[in-house]
mmCIF file of C-alpha atoms and ligand atoms in Angstrom:
data_model
loop_
_atom_site.group_PDB
_atom_site.id
_atom_site.type_symbol
_atom_site.label_atom_id
_atom_site.label_comp_id
_atom_site.label_asym_id
_atom_site.label_seq_id
_atom_site.Cartn_x
_atom_site.Cartn_y
_atom_site.Cartn_z
ATOM 1 C CA MET A 103 -13.597 -7.245 2.625
ATOM 2 C CA ALA A 104 -14.394 -8.243 6.304
ATOM 3 C CA LEU A 105 -17.101 -5.374 7.096
ATOM 4 C CA ASN A 106 -17.848 -4.381 10.618
ATOM 5 C CA ALA A 107 -18.649 -1.283 12.384
ATOM 6 C CA ASP A 108 -15.100 0.040 12.240
ATOM 7 C CA VAL A 109 -14.665 -0.396 8.210
ATOM 8 C CA LEU A 110 -18.299 1.153 8.213
ATOM 9 C CA ARG A 111 -17.339 4.353 10.193
ATOM 10 C CA ALA A 112 -13.996 4.793 8.058
ATOM 11 C CA TYR A 113 -15.624 4.479 4.993
ATOM 12 C CA VAL A 114 -19.040 6.767 6.161
ATOM 13 C CA GLY A 115 -16.222 9.536 7.510
ATOM 14 C CA TYR A 116 -14.504 9.353 3.922
ATOM 15 C CA LEU A 117 -17.583 9.744 2.173
ATOM 16 C CA ARG A 118 -18.293 12.649 4.353
ATOM 17 C CA ASP A 119 -14.717 14.014 3.736
ATOM 18 C CA LEU A 120 -15.675 14.052 -0.093
ATOM 19 C CA GLY A 121 -18.824 15.977 0.579
ATOM 20 C CA VAL A 122 -21.106 12.911 0.038
ATOM 21 C CA HIS A 123 -24.172 12.916 2.330
ATOM 22 C CA ASP A 124 -26.918 11.188 0.861
ATOM 23 C CA LEU A 125 -25.866 7.375 0.705
ATOM 24 C CA TYR A 126 -28.901 5.715 2.496
ATOM 25 C CA ARG A 127 -31.188 8.443 0.713
ATOM 26 C CA ARG A 128 -30.920 6.718 -2.588
ATOM 27 C CA GLY A 129 -34.310 5.549 -3.977
ATOM 28 C CA ASP A 130 -36.061 7.519 -1.803
ATOM 29 C CA PRO A 131 -35.421 10.927 -1.386
ATOM 30 C CA GLN A 132 -37.838 11.577 1.340
ATOM 31 C CA ALA A 133 -36.542 9.034 3.832
ATOM 32 C CA GLY A 134 -33.922 10.187 6.299
ATOM 33 C CA PRO A 135 -30.871 8.809 7.067
ATOM 34 C CA VAL A 136 -30.454 5.474 8.471
ATOM 35 C CA GLU A 137 -29.000 5.149 12.222
ATOM 36 C CA PHE A 138 -26.442 2.403 12.041
ATOM 37 C CA ALA A 139 -26.279 0.573 15.774
ATOM 38 C CA GLU A 140 -22.840 -1.416 16.134
ATOM 39 C CA GLU A 141 -24.916 -4.281 16.892
ATOM 40 C CA SER A 142 -26.950 -4.044 13.711
ATOM 41 C CA VAL A 143 -24.237 -4.825 11.256
ATOM 42 C CA ALA A 144 -24.187 -8.368 11.972
ATOM 43 C CA PRO A 145 -25.805 -10.316 9.135
ATOM 44 C CA GLN A 146 -29.364 -10.910 8.929
ATOM 45 C CA THR A 147 -30.215 -14.390 8.108
ATOM 46 C CA SER A 148 -33.526 -13.570 7.085
ATOM 47 C CA LEU A 149 -35.013 -11.106 4.326
ATOM 48 C CA PRO A 150 -37.440 -9.027 5.635
ATOM 49 C CA GLN A 151 -41.019 -8.694 3.887
ATOM 50 C CA THR A 152 -41.047 -5.314 2.463
ATOM 51 C CA SER A 153 -40.974 -3.015 -0.255
ATOM 52 C CA GLN A 154 -39.907 0.008 1.106
ATOM 53 C CA PRO A 155 -35.819 0.202 -0.294
ATOM 54 C CA GLN A 156 -35.024 2.294 2.841
ATOM 55 C CA ALA A 157 -36.827 -0.147 5.402
ATOM 56 C CA VAL A 158 -34.855 -3.058 3.517
ATOM 57 C CA ALA A 159 -31.408 -0.923 3.493
ATOM 58 C CA ALA A 160 -32.179 -0.480 7.897
ATOM 59 C CA ALA A 161 -33.047 -4.228 8.152
ATOM 60 C CA GLN A 162 -29.707 -5.111 6.025
ATOM 61 C CA PRO A 163 -26.853 -3.062 7.334
ATOM 62 C CA VAL A 164 -24.240 -5.535 5.548
ATOM 63 C CA ALA A 165 -25.875 -5.175 2.274
ATOM 64 C CA VAL A 166 -26.047 -1.505 2.627
ATOM 65 C CA VAL A 167 -22.550 -1.259 4.074
ATOM 66 C CA GLU A 168 -21.440 -3.252 0.942
ATOM 67 C CA ARG A 169 -23.691 -0.586 -1.174
ATOM 68 C CA VAL A 170 -20.990 2.387 0.381
ATOM 69 C CA VAL A 171 -18.275 0.619 -0.323
ATOM 70 C CA GLU A 172 -19.454 -0.333 -3.988
ATOM 71 C CA GLN A 173 -20.434 3.405 -4.446
ATOM 72 C CA VAL A 174 -17.114 4.277 -2.786
ATOM 73 C CA SER A 175 -15.054 2.280 -5.353
ATOM 74 C CA ALA A 176 -17.051 3.952 -7.987
ATOM 75 C CA MET A 177 -16.256 7.633 -7.128
ATOM 76 C CA SER A 178 -12.484 9.131 -8.702
ATOM 77 C CA MET A 179 -10.100 9.504 -5.895
ATOM 78 C CA PRO A 180 -9.792 12.870 -4.594
ATOM 79 C CA ILE A 181 -6.044 12.997 -5.267
ATOM 80 C CA GLN A 182 -5.542 16.659 -5.929
ATOM 81 C CA PRO A 183 -3.486 18.023 -7.872
ATOM 82 C CA LEU A 184 -2.842 15.488 -9.849
ATOM 83 C CA PRO A 185 0.666 14.322 -8.986
ATOM 84 C CA THR A 186 2.108 14.993 -12.316
ATOM 85 C CA PRO A 187 0.920 16.247 -15.444
ATOM 86 C CA GLY A 188 -0.759 13.110 -17.251
ATOM 87 C CA PHE A 189 -0.497 10.879 -14.328
ATOM 88 C CA LEU A 190 -3.697 8.796 -14.652
ATOM 89 C CA GLU A 191 -6.287 9.246 -12.013
ATOM 90 C CA ALA A 192 -5.941 6.335 -9.311
ATOM 91 C CA PRO A 193 -7.737 3.066 -11.090
ATOM 92 C CA VAL A 194 -10.671 1.659 -9.257
ATOM 93 C CA GLY A 195 -11.379 -1.815 -9.112
ATOM 94 C CA ARG A 196 -8.505 -2.915 -11.660
ATOM 95 C CA LEU A 197 -5.239 -3.831 -11.423
ATOM 96 C CA VAL A 198 -2.617 -0.875 -13.420
ATOM 97 C CA SER A 199 1.173 -1.348 -13.286
ATOM 98 C CA PHE A 200 3.108 1.262 -12.156
ATOM 99 C CA ASN A 201 4.795 1.271 -15.715
ATOM 100 C CA ASP A 202 1.074 1.887 -16.898
ATOM 101 C CA LEU A 203 -0.083 4.414 -14.419
ATOM 102 C CA ALA A 204 2.049 7.084 -15.508
ATOM 103 C CA PRO A 205 4.451 8.698 -18.525
ATOM 104 C CA LEU A 206 7.790 7.878 -17.452
ATOM 105 C CA PRO A 207 9.251 11.165 -16.527
ATOM 106 C CA ALA A 208 11.350 12.806 -19.233
ATOM 107 C CA ALA A 209 14.741 13.567 -17.070
ATOM 108 C CA PRO A 210 16.002 12.426 -13.573
ATOM 109 C CA VAL A 211 15.933 14.379 -10.906
ATOM 110 C CA PRO A 212 19.429 15.553 -10.435
ATOM 111 C CA VAL A 213 20.904 13.693 -7.106
ATOM 112 C CA GLU A 214 21.253 16.845 -5.163
ATOM 113 C CA GLN A 215 17.997 17.528 -5.722
ATOM 114 C CA ARG A 216 15.736 14.445 -4.765
ATOM 115 C CA ALA A 217 15.340 14.831 -0.690
ATOM 116 C CA ALA A 218 14.151 18.076 -1.612
ATOM 117 C CA ALA A 219 11.698 16.172 -4.302
ATOM 118 C CA LEU A 220 11.011 13.811 -2.004
ATOM 119 C CA ARG A 221 10.169 16.482 0.989
ATOM 120 C CA ALA A 222 7.793 17.936 -1.313
ATOM 121 C CA ILE A 223 5.667 14.811 -2.074
ATOM 122 C CA GLN A 224 5.877 14.663 1.916
ATOM 123 C CA GLU A 225 4.264 17.885 2.580
ATOM 124 C CA GLU A 226 1.739 17.498 -0.429
ATOM 125 C CA ILE A 227 0.444 14.231 1.306
ATOM 126 C CA GLY A 228 0.121 16.055 4.779
ATOM 127 C CA ASP A 229 -2.319 15.063 7.161
ATOM 128 C CA CYS A 230 -3.675 12.663 4.214
ATOM 129 C CA THR A 231 -7.426 11.576 4.410
ATOM 130 C CA ARG A 232 -7.515 10.415 0.926
ATOM 131 C CA CYS A 233 -8.673 6.943 1.775
ATOM 132 C CA PRO A 234 -10.220 5.117 4.650
ATOM 133 C CA LEU A 235 -6.966 4.077 6.613
ATOM 134 C CA ALA A 236 -6.994 7.747 7.828
ATOM 135 C CA TYR A 237 -10.207 6.588 9.826
ATOM 136 C CA LEU A 238 -8.972 3.360 11.083
ATOM 137 C CA GLY A 239 -6.475 4.347 14.035
ATOM 138 C CA ARG A 240 -3.460 5.216 12.131
ATOM 139 C CA ARG A 241 -1.423 7.230 14.253
ATOM 140 C CA SER A 242 1.329 7.836 11.689
ATOM 141 C CA ILE A 243 1.903 8.200 8.233
ATOM 142 C CA VAL A 244 4.905 6.391 7.151
ATOM 143 C CA PHE A 245 6.382 7.854 4.085
ATOM 144 C CA ALA A 246 9.962 6.236 3.450
ATOM 145 C CA ASP A 247 13.185 5.608 4.748
ATOM 146 C CA GLY A 248 16.937 6.060 3.340
ATOM 147 C CA ASP A 249 19.055 7.291 0.726
ATOM 148 C CA PRO A 250 17.134 9.366 -1.878
ATOM 149 C CA GLY A 251 20.276 8.641 -4.056
ATOM 150 C CA ALA A 252 19.691 4.619 -3.265
ATOM 151 C CA ARG A 253 20.589 2.091 -6.560
ATOM 152 C CA LEU A 254 18.321 -0.768 -4.604
ATOM 153 C CA MET A 255 14.932 0.177 -2.830
ATOM 154 C CA PHE A 256 12.686 -2.327 -1.207
ATOM 155 C CA VAL A 257 9.079 -1.705 -1.328
ATOM 156 C CA GLY A 258 6.516 -3.441 1.268
ATOM 157 C CA GLU A 259 3.236 -3.808 1.814
ATOM 158 C CA GLY A 260 2.432 -1.223 4.748
ATOM 159 C CA PRO A 261 3.243 -0.097 8.199
ATOM 160 C CA GLY A 262 2.434 -2.408 11.153
ATOM 161 C CA ALA A 263 2.648 -1.535 14.993
ATOM 162 C CA ASP A 264 5.885 -0.543 15.299
ATOM 163 C CA GLU A 265 5.881 1.473 12.006
ATOM 164 C CA ASP A 266 3.153 3.405 12.877
ATOM 165 C CA ALA A 267 4.573 4.597 16.307
ATOM 166 C CA SER A 268 7.673 5.438 15.103
ATOM 167 C CA GLY A 269 6.854 6.836 11.549
ATOM 168 C CA ILE A 270 9.690 4.729 10.237
ATOM 169 C CA PRO A 271 9.185 2.033 7.725
ATOM 170 C CA PHE A 272 10.306 -1.433 8.540
ATOM 171 C CA VAL A 273 11.456 -1.294 12.456
ATOM 172 C CA GLY A 274 9.757 -4.093 13.972
ATOM 173 C CA LYS A 275 10.753 -7.655 13.902
ATOM 174 C CA ALA A 276 10.467 -8.096 10.212
ATOM 175 C CA GLY A 277 12.318 -4.419 9.827
ATOM 176 C CA GLN A 278 14.966 -6.397 11.905
ATOM 177 C CA LEU A 279 15.354 -9.105 9.417
ATOM 178 C CA LEU A 280 15.086 -7.124 6.236
ATOM 179 C CA ASN A 281 18.125 -4.547 7.786
ATOM 180 C CA ASN A 282 20.144 -8.546 7.811
ATOM 181 C CA MET A 283 19.203 -9.531 4.563
ATOM 182 C CA ILE A 284 20.408 -5.956 3.476
ATOM 183 C CA GLN A 285 23.791 -6.398 5.608
ATOM 184 C CA ALA A 286 24.250 -10.124 3.680
ATOM 185 C CA MET A 287 23.885 -8.048 0.493
ATOM 186 C CA GLY A 288 27.218 -6.112 1.676
ATOM 187 C CA LEU A 289 25.090 -2.970 2.138
ATOM 188 C CA GLN A 290 24.094 -0.667 4.993
ATOM 189 C CA ARG A 291 20.106 0.162 5.510
ATOM 190 C CA GLU A 292 21.060 3.941 5.137
ATOM 191 C CA ALA A 293 22.414 2.831 1.383
ATOM 192 C CA VAL A 294 18.813 1.800 -0.080
ATOM 193 C CA TYR A 295 15.572 3.341 -0.284
ATOM 194 C CA ILE A 296 12.390 1.956 1.798
ATOM 195 C CA ALA A 297 9.019 2.443 1.236
ATOM 196 C CA ASN A 298 5.314 0.741 1.344
ATOM 197 C CA ILE A 299 2.477 0.376 -1.194
ATOM 198 C CA VAL A 300 0.341 2.327 1.782
ATOM 199 C CA LYS A 301 1.652 4.754 4.241
ATOM 200 C CA CYS A 302 -0.902 4.247 6.658
ATOM 201 C CA ARG A 303 -1.434 1.250 8.909
ATOM 202 C CA PRO A 304 -4.149 -1.351 8.182
ATOM 203 C CA PRO A 305 -6.572 -2.256 11.320
ATOM 204 C CA GLN A 306 -4.901 -5.768 12.308
ATOM 205 C CA ASN A 307 -2.255 -5.494 9.923
ATOM 206 C CA ARG A 308 -4.603 -6.754 7.681
ATOM 207 C CA VAL A 309 -3.614 -6.565 3.471
ATOM 208 C CA PRO A 310 -4.524 -3.418 2.291
ATOM 209 C CA GLU A 311 -8.282 -2.595 0.512
ATOM 210 C CA PRO A 312 -7.455 -2.037 -3.362
ATOM 211 C CA LEU A 313 -9.492 0.907 -2.951
ATOM 212 C CA GLU A 314 -6.728 2.355 -0.295
ATOM 213 C CA ALA A 315 -3.435 1.048 -2.206
ATOM 214 C CA ASN A 316 -4.684 2.747 -5.559
ATOM 215 C CA THR A 317 -5.309 5.773 -3.605
ATOM 216 C CA CYS A 318 -2.008 5.946 -2.068
ATOM 217 C CA ASP A 319 0.066 4.280 -5.133
ATOM 218 C CA PRO A 320 0.824 7.386 -6.975
ATOM 219 C CA PHE A 321 2.951 8.739 -4.421
ATOM 220 C CA LEU A 322 5.262 5.627 -4.218
ATOM 221 C CA LEU A 323 5.203 6.055 -7.819
ATOM 222 C CA ARG A 324 6.583 9.501 -7.416
ATOM 223 C CA GLN A 325 8.728 8.726 -4.885
ATOM 224 C CA ILE A 326 9.972 5.848 -7.528
ATOM 225 C CA ASP A 327 10.499 8.200 -10.250
ATOM 226 C CA ILE A 328 12.623 10.698 -7.897
ATOM 227 C CA VAL A 329 14.898 7.845 -6.605
ATOM 228 C CA GLN A 330 15.350 6.493 -9.650
ATOM 229 C CA PRO A 331 16.579 2.879 -8.279
ATOM 230 C CA GLN A 332 18.295 0.624 -10.497
ATOM 231 C CA VAL A 333 16.852 -2.254 -8.378
ATOM 232 C CA ILE A 334 13.539 -2.267 -6.840
ATOM 233 C CA VAL A 335 12.737 -5.422 -4.488
ATOM 234 C CA ALA A 336 9.111 -6.078 -4.400
ATOM 235 C CA LEU A 337 8.692 -7.884 -0.952
ATOM 236 C CA GLY A 338 5.736 -10.276 -0.655
ATOM 237 C CA ALA A 339 2.506 -10.332 -2.987
ATOM 238 C CA THR A 340 1.236 -7.473 -1.989
ATOM 239 C CA ALA A 341 3.671 -5.136 -3.303
ATOM 240 C CA ALA A 342 4.313 -7.250 -6.582
ATOM 241 C CA THR A 343 0.845 -7.067 -7.305
ATOM 242 C CA TYR A 344 0.525 -3.320 -7.323
ATOM 243 C CA LEU A 345 3.443 -2.384 -8.640
ATOM 244 C CA LEU A 346 3.241 -4.738 -11.540
ATOM 245 C CA GLY A 347 -0.184 -4.891 -12.200
ATOM 246 C CA VAL A 348 -0.823 -8.426 -11.757
ATOM 247 C CA LYS A 349 -2.315 -11.220 -9.176
ATOM 248 C CA GLN A 350 0.088 -14.036 -9.214
ATOM 249 C CA SER A 351 1.347 -16.174 -7.051
ATOM 250 C CA LEU A 352 4.498 -15.404 -5.440
ATOM 251 C CA THR A 353 6.485 -18.212 -6.810
ATOM 252 C CA SER A 354 5.603 -17.495 -10.324
ATOM 253 C CA LEU A 355 7.026 -14.312 -10.348
ATOM 254 C CA ARG A 356 10.348 -14.992 -8.378
ATOM 255 C CA GLY A 357 13.777 -15.746 -9.780
ATOM 256 C CA ARG A 358 13.195 -13.659 -12.969
ATOM 257 C CA TRP A 359 13.143 -9.945 -13.503
ATOM 258 C CA HIS A 360 10.189 -7.437 -14.381
ATOM 259 C CA SER A 361 10.260 -4.330 -15.237
ATOM 260 C CA CYS A 362 9.006 -0.544 -13.034
ATOM 261 C CA ARG A 363 9.580 2.787 -13.569
ATOM 262 C CA GLY A 364 12.717 2.097 -15.318
ATOM 263 C CA ALA A 365 13.965 -0.205 -12.901
ATOM 264 C CA LYS A 366 14.614 -3.817 -12.418
ATOM 265 C CA LEU A 367 12.089 -5.334 -10.368
ATOM 266 C CA ALA A 368 12.344 -8.456 -8.322
ATOM 267 C CA VAL A 369 10.070 -10.133 -6.215
ATOM 268 C CA THR A 370 10.688 -12.180 -2.895
ATOM 269 C CA TYR A 371 8.938 -13.239 0.372
ATOM 270 C CA HIS A 372 8.109 -10.211 2.525
ATOM 271 C CA PRO A 373 10.469 -10.366 5.770
ATOM 272 C CA ALA A 374 6.925 -10.688 8.202
ATOM 273 C CA PHE A 375 6.607 -14.225 5.907
ATOM 274 C CA LEU A 376 10.043 -15.067 6.472
ATOM 275 C CA LEU A 377 9.685 -14.532 10.620
ATOM 276 C CA ARG A 378 6.633 -17.260 10.249
ATOM 277 C CA ASP A 379 8.123 -19.679 7.784
ATOM 278 C CA PRO A 380 12.024 -19.341 8.761
ATOM 279 C CA ARG A 381 12.357 -22.360 5.959
ATOM 280 C CA GLN A 382 12.173 -19.460 2.978
ATOM 281 C CA LYS A 383 14.827 -17.426 4.003
ATOM 282 C CA GLY A 384 17.109 -19.702 1.762
ATOM 283 C CA GLU A 385 14.761 -19.093 -1.128
ATOM 284 C CA ALA A 386 15.181 -15.302 -0.579
ATOM 285 C CA TRP A 387 18.078 -15.348 -0.308
ATOM 286 C CA LYS A 388 18.510 -16.903 -4.365
ATOM 287 C CA ASP A 389 16.717 -13.483 -4.942
ATOM 288 C CA LEU A 390 18.804 -11.582 -2.960
ATOM 289 C CA GLN A 391 21.897 -13.079 -4.880
ATOM 290 C CA MET A 392 20.141 -12.260 -8.365
ATOM 291 C CA VAL A 393 19.618 -8.542 -7.167
ATOM 292 C CA MET A 394 23.151 -8.494 -6.006
ATOM 293 C CA ALA A 395 24.787 -10.073 -9.320
ATOM 294 C CA GLU A 396 22.743 -7.060 -11.207
ATOM 295 C CA LEU A 397 24.303 -4.409 -8.988
ATOM 296 C CA GLY A 398 27.851 -5.765 -8.546
ATOM 297 C CA LEU A 399 27.581 -6.625 -5.040
ATOM 298 C CA GLN A 400 29.355 -8.965 -3.376
ATOM 299 C CA ALA A 401 28.671 -10.437 0.394
ATOM 300 C CA PRO A 402 30.647 -9.449 3.018
ATOM 301 C CA ALA A 403 33.796 -12.153 4.190
ATOM 302 C CA ARG A 404 32.115 -14.069 7.010
ATOM 303 C CA LYS A 405 34.353 -13.512 10.365
ATOM 304 C CA PRO A 406 36.060 -16.990 10.828
ATOM 305 C CA ALA A 407 34.825 -19.478 13.674
ATOM 306 C CA GLN A 408 36.604 -18.703 16.676
HETATM 307 S S1 SF4 B 684 -2.948 5.151 2.679
HETATM 308 FE FE1 SF4 B 684 -2.254 6.545 2.086
HETATM 309 S S2 SF4 B 684 -3.613 7.867 0.783
HETATM 310 FE FE2 SF4 B 684 -4.193 6.629 2.539
HETATM 311 S S3 SF4 B 684 -4.742 7.990 4.321
HETATM 312 FE FE3 SF4 B 684 -2.610 6.921 4.212
HETATM 313 S S4 SF4 B 684 -1.239 8.457 3.292
HETATM 314 FE FE4 SF4 B 684 -3.475 9.056 2.494
#
């Protein structure tokens, strides 16, 4: 992880919200807190000659930041109340598939109750500060978009700038491409359900940290359990990694079915990647055709050339 002053502030703010104020006094209870000047976060090239832990910490701010992150990672996540009975606390430092994160629901939520059930999760999320992304410049918590009774669900990585501004997932250029992909499958965007692994925008659109994804995942899991789609499409490696609990190349995960919360799950390229490398659109179309066959969808007839 790139450690800089903004990330450090986010983690420290996050810890303060948890009531942790003594991170810098470990090993020397008498010492005062270390002051972090922004410019002091640059890596040190030589070690100071001192045996005082606090002095070492002050002279090696990057090491201290790493210790802060380690201590954050070692803590259980403050998701209260636990999302469902029997739900595991968000795992830290290990990948757990959505299938293993919580028992499957005993019974499906009736279609007419799904919108209200999803609204209840959104209310529970509230002005969420459960992970450091709350402190890294997010403007909106991007919950989801689409039909609570959808048979098809798309899961991406996290909101970008356009999504952060609008509060709706996949509305920028990548969102336009996703809309085109959905239409090519013979559907309208309103007929599917769209969400992300994290609901707050990571700065500079970086990949969410495991701590962030693991903290936010229980909400997505509950959304999946309420919508109960027949098919989930994981858009890109980050979505596939957290939904399936495996870290493998996208190539090795594509072209076959996986399982997630009772749904069949297919993996394909993220639309943002397809914008960068349009040559892979044909491969993505193969993945979507596999999904279409499963759902009995047919591509709309092409308009005859004029
Ligand atoms: S990413 Fe999820 S867990 Fe983190 S602050 Fe946003 S809503 Fe909360």
